[in-house]
Short mmCIF file of C-alpha atoms in Angstrom, two decimals:
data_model
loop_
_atom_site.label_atom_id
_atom_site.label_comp_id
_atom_site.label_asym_id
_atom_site.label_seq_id
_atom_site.Cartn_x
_atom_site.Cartn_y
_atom_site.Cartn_z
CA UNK A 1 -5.44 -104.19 -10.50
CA UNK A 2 -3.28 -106.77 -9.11
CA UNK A 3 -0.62 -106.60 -6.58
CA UNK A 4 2.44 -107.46 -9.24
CA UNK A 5 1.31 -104.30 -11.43
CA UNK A 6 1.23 -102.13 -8.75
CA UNK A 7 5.24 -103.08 -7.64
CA UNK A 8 6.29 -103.22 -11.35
CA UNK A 9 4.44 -99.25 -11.91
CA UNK A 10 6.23 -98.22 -8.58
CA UNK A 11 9.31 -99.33 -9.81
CA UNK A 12 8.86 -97.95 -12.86
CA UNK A 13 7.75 -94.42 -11.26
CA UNK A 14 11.28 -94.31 -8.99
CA UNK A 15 12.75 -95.05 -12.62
CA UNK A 16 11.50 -92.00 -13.80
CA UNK A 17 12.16 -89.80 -10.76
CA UNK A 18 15.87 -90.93 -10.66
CA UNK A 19 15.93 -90.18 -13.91
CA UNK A 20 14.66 -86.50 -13.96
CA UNK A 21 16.79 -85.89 -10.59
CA UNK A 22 19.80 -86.23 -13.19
CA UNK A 23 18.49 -84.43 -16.03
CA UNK A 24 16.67 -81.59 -13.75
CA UNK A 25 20.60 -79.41 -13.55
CA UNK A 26 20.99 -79.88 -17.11
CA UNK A 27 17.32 -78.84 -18.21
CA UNK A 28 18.08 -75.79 -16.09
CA UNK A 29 21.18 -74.85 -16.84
CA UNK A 30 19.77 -75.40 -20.83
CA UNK A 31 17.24 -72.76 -19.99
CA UNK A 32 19.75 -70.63 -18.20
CA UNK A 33 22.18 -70.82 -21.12
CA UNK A 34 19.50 -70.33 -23.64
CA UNK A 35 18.25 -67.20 -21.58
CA UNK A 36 22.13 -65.90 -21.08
CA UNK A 37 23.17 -66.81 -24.27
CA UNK A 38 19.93 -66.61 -26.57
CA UNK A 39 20.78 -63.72 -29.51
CA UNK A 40 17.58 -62.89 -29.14
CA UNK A 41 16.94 -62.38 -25.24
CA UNK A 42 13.67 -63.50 -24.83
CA UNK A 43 12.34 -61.50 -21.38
CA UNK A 44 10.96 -64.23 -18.98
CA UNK A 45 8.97 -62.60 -16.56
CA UNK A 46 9.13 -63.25 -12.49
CA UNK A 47 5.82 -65.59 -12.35
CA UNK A 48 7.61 -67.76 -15.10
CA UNK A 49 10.99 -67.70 -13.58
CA UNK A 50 9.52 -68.59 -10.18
CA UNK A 51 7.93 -71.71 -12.31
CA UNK A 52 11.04 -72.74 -13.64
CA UNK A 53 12.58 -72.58 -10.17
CA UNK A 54 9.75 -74.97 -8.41
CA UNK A 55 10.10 -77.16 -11.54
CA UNK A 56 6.62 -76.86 -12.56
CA UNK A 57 8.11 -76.62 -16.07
CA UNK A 58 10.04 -79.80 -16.49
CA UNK A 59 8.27 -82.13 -19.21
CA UNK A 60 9.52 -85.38 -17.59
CA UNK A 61 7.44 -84.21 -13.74
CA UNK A 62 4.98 -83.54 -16.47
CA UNK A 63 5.24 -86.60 -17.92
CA UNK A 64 4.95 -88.74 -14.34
CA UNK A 65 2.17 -86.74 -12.77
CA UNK A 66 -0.44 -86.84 -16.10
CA UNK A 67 0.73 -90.52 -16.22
CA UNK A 68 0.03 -91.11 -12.26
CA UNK A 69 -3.09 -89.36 -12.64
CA UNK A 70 -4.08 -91.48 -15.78
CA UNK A 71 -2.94 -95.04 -14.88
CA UNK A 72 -3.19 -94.55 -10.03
CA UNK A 73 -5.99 -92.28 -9.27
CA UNK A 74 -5.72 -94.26 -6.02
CA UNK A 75 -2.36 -92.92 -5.05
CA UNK A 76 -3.04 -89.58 -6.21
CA UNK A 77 -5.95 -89.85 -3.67
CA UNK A 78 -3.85 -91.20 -1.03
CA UNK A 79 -0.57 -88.42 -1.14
CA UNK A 80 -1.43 -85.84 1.01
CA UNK A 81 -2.58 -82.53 -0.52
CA UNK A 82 0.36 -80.01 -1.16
CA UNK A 83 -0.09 -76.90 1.80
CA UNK A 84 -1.02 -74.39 -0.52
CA UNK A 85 -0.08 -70.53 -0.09
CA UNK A 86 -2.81 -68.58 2.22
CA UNK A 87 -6.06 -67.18 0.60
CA UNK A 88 -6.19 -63.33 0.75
CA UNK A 89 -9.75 -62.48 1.26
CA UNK A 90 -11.63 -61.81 -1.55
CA UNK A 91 -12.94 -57.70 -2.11
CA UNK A 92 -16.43 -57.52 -1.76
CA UNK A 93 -18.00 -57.14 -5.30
CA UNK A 94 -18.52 -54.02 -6.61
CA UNK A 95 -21.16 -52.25 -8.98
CA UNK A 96 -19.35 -52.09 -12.19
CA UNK A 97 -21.73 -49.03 -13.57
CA UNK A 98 -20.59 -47.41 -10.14
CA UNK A 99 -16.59 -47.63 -11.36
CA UNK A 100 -17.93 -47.22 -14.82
CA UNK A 101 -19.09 -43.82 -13.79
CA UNK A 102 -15.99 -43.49 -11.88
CA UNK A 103 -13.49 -44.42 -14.37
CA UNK A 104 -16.05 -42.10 -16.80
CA UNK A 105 -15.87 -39.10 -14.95
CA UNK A 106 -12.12 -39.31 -14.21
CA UNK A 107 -10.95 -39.97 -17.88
CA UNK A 108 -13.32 -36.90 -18.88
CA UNK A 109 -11.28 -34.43 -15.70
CA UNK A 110 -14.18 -34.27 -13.38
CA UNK A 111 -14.01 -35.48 -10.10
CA UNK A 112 -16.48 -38.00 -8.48
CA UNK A 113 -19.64 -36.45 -6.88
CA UNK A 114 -18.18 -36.83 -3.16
CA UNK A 115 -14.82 -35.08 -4.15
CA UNK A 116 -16.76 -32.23 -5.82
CA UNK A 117 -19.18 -32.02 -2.87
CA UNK A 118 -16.20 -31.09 -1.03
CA UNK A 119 -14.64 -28.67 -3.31
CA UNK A 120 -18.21 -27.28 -3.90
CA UNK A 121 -18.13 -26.48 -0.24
CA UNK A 122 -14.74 -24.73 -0.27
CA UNK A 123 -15.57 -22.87 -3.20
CA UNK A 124 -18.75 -21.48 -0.96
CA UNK A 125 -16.65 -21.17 2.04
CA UNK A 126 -14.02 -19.11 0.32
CA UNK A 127 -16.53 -17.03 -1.55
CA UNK A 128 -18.26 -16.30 1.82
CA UNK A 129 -14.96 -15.65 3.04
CA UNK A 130 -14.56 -12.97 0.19
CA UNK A 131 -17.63 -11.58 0.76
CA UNK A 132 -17.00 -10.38 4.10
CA UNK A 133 -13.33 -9.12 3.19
CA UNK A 134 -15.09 -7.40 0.35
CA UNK A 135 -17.56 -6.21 2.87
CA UNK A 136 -14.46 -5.04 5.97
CA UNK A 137 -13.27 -2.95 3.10
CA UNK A 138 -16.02 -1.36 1.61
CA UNK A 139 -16.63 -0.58 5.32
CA UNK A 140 -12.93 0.98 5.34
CA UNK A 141 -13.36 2.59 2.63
CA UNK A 142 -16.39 4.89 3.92
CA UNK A 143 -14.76 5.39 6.94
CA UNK A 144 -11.91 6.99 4.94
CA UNK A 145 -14.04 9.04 2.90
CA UNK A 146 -15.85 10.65 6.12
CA UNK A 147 -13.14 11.22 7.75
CA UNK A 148 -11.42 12.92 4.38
CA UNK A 149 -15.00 14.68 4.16
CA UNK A 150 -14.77 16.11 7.54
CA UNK A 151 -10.82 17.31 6.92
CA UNK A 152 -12.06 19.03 3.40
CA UNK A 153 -14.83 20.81 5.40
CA UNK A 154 -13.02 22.47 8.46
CA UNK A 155 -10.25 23.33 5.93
CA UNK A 156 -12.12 24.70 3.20
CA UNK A 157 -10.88 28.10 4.19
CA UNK A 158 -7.34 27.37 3.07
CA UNK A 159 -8.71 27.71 -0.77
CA UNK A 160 -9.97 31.59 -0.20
CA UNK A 161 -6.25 32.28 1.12
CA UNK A 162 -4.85 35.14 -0.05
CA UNK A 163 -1.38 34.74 -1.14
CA UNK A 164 -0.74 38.79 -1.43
CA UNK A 165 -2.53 40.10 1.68
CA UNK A 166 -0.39 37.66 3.88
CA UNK A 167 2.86 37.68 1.93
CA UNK A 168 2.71 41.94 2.98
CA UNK A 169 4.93 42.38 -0.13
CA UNK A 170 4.91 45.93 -0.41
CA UNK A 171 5.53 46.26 3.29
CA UNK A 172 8.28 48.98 4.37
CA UNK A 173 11.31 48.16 5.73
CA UNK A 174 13.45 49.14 8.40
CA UNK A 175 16.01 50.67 6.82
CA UNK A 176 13.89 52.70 4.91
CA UNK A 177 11.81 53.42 7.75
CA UNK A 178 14.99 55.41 9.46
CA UNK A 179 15.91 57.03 6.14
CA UNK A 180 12.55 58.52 6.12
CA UNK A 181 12.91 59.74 10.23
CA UNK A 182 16.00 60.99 9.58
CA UNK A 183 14.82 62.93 6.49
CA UNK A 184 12.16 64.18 8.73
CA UNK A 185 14.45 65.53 11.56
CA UNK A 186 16.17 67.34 8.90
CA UNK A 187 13.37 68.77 7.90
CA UNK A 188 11.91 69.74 11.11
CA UNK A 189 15.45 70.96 12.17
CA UNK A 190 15.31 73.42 9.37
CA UNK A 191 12.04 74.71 9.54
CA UNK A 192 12.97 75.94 12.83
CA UNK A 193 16.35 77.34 12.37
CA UNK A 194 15.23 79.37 9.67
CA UNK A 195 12.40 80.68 12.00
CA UNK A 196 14.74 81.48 14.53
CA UNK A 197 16.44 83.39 11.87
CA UNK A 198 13.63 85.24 11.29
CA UNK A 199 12.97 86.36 14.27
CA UNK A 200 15.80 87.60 15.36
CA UNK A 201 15.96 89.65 11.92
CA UNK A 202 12.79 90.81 13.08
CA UNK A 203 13.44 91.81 16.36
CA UNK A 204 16.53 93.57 14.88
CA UNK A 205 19.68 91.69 15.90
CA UNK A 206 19.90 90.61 12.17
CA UNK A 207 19.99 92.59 8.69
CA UNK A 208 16.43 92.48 7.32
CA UNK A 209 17.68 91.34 3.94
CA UNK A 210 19.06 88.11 6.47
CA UNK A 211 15.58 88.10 7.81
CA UNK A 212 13.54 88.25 4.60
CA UNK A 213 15.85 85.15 3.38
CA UNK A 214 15.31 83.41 6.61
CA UNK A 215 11.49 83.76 6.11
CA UNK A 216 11.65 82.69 2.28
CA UNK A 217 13.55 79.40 3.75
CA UNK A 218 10.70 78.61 6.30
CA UNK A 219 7.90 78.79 3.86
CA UNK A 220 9.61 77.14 1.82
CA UNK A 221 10.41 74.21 3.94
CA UNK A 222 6.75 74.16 5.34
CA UNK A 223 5.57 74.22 1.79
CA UNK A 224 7.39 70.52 1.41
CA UNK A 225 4.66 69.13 4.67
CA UNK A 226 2.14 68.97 1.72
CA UNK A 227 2.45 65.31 0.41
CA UNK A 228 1.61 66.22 -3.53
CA UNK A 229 3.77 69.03 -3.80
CA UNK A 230 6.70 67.28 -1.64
CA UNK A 231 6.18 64.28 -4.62
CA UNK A 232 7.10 67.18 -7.35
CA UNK A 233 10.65 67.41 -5.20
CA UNK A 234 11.34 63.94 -3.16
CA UNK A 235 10.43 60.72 -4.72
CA UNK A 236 10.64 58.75 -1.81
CA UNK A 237 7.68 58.40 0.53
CA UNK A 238 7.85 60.21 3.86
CA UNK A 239 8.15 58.70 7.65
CA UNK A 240 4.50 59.48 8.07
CA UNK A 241 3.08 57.57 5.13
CA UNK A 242 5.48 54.34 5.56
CA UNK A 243 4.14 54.15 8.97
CA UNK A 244 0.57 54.49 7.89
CA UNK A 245 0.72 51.87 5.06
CA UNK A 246 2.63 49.54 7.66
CA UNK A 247 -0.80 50.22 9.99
CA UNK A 248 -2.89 49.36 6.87
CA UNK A 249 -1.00 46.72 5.60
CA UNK A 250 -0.94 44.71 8.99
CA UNK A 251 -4.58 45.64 9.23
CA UNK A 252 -5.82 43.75 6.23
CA UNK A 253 -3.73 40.68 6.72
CA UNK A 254 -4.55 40.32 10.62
CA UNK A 255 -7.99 40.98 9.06
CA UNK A 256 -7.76 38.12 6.48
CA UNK A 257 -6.25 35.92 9.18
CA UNK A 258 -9.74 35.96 11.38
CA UNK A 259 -11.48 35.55 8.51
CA UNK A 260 -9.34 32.44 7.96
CA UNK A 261 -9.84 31.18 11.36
CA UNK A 262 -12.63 31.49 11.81
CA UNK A 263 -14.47 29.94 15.25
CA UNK A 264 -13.20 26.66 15.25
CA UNK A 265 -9.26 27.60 14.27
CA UNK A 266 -8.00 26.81 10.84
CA UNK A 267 -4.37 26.36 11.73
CA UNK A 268 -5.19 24.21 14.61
CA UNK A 269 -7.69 22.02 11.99
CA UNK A 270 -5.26 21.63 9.52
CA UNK A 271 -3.54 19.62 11.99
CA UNK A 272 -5.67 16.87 11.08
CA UNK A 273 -3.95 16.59 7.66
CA UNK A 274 -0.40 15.89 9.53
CA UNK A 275 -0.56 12.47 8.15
CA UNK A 276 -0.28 13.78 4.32
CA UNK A 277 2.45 16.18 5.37
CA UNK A 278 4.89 15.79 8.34
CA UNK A 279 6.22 19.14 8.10
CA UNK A 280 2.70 20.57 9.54
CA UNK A 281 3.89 18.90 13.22
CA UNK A 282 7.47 21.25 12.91
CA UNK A 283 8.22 22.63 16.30
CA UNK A 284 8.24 26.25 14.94
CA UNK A 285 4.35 25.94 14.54
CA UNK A 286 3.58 24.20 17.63
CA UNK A 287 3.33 27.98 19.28
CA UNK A 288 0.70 29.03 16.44
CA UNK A 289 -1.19 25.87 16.48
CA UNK A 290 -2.19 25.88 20.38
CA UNK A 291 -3.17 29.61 19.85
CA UNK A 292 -4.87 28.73 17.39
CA UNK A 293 -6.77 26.20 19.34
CA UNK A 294 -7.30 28.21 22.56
CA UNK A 295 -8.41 31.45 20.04
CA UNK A 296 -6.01 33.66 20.78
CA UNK A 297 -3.91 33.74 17.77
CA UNK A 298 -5.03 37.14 16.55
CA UNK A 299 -3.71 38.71 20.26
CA UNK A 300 -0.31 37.13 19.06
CA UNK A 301 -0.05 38.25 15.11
CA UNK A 302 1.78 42.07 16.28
CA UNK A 303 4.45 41.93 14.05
CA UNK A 304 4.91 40.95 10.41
CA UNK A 305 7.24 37.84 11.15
CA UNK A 306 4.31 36.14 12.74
CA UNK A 307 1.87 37.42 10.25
CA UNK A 308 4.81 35.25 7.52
CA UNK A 309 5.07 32.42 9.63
CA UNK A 310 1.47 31.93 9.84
CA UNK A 311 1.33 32.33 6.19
CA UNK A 312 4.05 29.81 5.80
CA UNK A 313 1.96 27.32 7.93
CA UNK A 314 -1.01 27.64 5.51
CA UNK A 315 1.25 27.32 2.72
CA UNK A 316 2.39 23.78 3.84
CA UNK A 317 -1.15 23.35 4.75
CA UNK A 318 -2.65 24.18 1.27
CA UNK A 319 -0.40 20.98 -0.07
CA UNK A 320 -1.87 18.50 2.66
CA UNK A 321 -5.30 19.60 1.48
CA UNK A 322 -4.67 19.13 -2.43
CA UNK A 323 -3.16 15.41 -1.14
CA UNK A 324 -6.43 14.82 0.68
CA UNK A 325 -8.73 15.87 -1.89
CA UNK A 326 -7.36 13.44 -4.13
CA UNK A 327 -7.67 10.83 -1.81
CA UNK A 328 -11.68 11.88 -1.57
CA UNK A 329 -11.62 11.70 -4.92
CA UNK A 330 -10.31 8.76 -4.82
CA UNK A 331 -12.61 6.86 -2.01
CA UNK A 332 -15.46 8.03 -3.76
CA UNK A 333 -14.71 6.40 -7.22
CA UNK A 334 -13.65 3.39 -5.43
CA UNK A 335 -17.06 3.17 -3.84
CA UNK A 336 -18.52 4.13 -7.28
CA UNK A 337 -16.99 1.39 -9.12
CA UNK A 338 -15.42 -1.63 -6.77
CA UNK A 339 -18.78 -1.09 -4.49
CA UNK A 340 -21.77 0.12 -6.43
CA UNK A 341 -23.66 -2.99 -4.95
CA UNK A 342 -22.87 -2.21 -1.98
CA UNK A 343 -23.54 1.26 -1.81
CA UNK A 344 -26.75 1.05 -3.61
CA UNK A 345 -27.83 -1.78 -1.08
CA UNK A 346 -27.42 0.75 1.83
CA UNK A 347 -29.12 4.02 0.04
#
């Protein structure tokens, strides 16, 4: 190729440039206006836009590189090379059965093997975990049912308590315990006056019909010291008889009371069941309790208000044990049940 082609292509190519310079707004603002203005607004997306913007769209730059590159290979050789962006490094290649297996298992809900190593391992850790709580209770739970066992053995006593023999309901009172002296003194007042009376009849200071009378009186009277023939005359009991059933009535309950305590000291064991029943730690049977413990609790029961308050101790007592035996009733179907395995592992 001659030198006079090559000046008439270069002028020619500036030509062409000038001439796209001028019609490079209007092409734009064309595709602008068709884009802002197009009834049907056509989405252009950001690699096209940024395109348009370096003006690798516009048909006449088209036109001069393809014909540059047709008609001056030279020249394309000798422009320097355009600085192109910077080359991210390529990701190493990877298996594609590997993320087929991947993408597999995740579209089917199961995770990949490393992810359910892991969660295999908390399952185990949490299960060992659960083991051992299980374990730390059924360990608990045995505790609680020896201890109940031990409460429901030093209190058995309370279930052989008799209500009646305690209670003393038949037990005189006082008021009819002075009726019945007084009745007595009467008696015994009478007895002797008409003795006197006789005497002195008989001695002669008196008329003997006075005498005879006096005499009828005093048998009489002495006739009434016989309990079943006083009971065909006097309904109520003498002062001799309401003492004695006092005597026997405070004998059978202090009786039934060391039965009840036994060697060890039931009131002073049924403190154990305080926890069930706060009224068993009342300051009124503080007094009973440490007799209780130190044995001497019989040496104390003298009158029938401690023989009541003792009874009202077991009374309170008797509802702590019903509460613990349903917690041993309790423990032991729980250990039945929730710990067979267990149990049967230790027999």
């Amino acid at each position: 190729m001659t030198g006079a082609s090559i000046a008439k292509y270069s002028e020619v190519d500036e030509v062409l440039a000038q001439w796209a310079l001028v019609t490079r707004p209007r092409y734009y603002s064309i595709v602008f206006d068709m884009k802002i203005h197009n009834p049907n607004d056509f989405d252009l997306d950001p690699k096209t836009l940024r395109s348009l913007a370096r003006g690798d769209m516009d048909p006449v730059r088209r036109a001069v590189e393809e014909h540059r590159s047709n008609t001056l290979p030279a020249a394309k050789e000798s422009q320097p090379a355009a600085k192109s962006p910077a080359k991210t490094p390529a990701a190493p290649p990877s298996d594609p059965r590997a993320n087929k297996d991947i993408a597999k298992a995740k579209s089917n809900g199961v995770a990949p093997p490393a992810q359910s190593a892991k969660k295999a391992e908390q399952k185990k850790a949490d299960a060992a975990e659960s083991e051992e709580d299980r374990k730390r209770r059924y360990r608990e739970t045995v505790a609680q049912r020896n201890q109940l066992t031990q409460i429901l053995r030093e209190c058995e006593a309370l279930e052989v308590m008799n209500y009646d023999v305690l209670a003393i309901k038949h037990y005189p009172q006082t008021i009819d315990l002075i009726s019945a002296r007084r009745r007595r003194d009467l008696w015994l007042l009478s007895c002797l006056l008409s003795f006197a009376v006789f005497l002195i009849g008989w001695q002669g200071g008196l008329n003997a019909w006075i005498a005879g009378i006096a005499f009828g009186f005093f048998v009489a009277l002495s006739a009434l010291a016989i309990p079943p023939l006083r009971r065909l005359f006097i309904k109520n009991a003498g002062y001799g008889e309401l003492v004695r059933q006092r005597k026997e009535l405070e004998f059978r309950a202090i009786t039934h009371i060391r039965m009840l305590e036994g060697s060890n000291g039931l009131a002073y064991q049924c403190l154990m069941m305080s926890t069930y029943r706060k009224s068993l730690l009342d300051r009124r049977y503080r007094r009973l309790v440490t007799l209780s413990q130190q044995g001497q609790l019989i040496k104390a029961m003298r009158t029938v208000a401690a023989i009541r308050l003792y009874l009202q101790y077991l009374l309170e007592a008797q509802q702590a044990f019903e509460i613990t035996k349903n917690k041993y009733m309790e423990a032991s179907a729980k250990i039945k049940t929730e710990f067979a395995d267990l149990a049967l592992a230790e027999a």
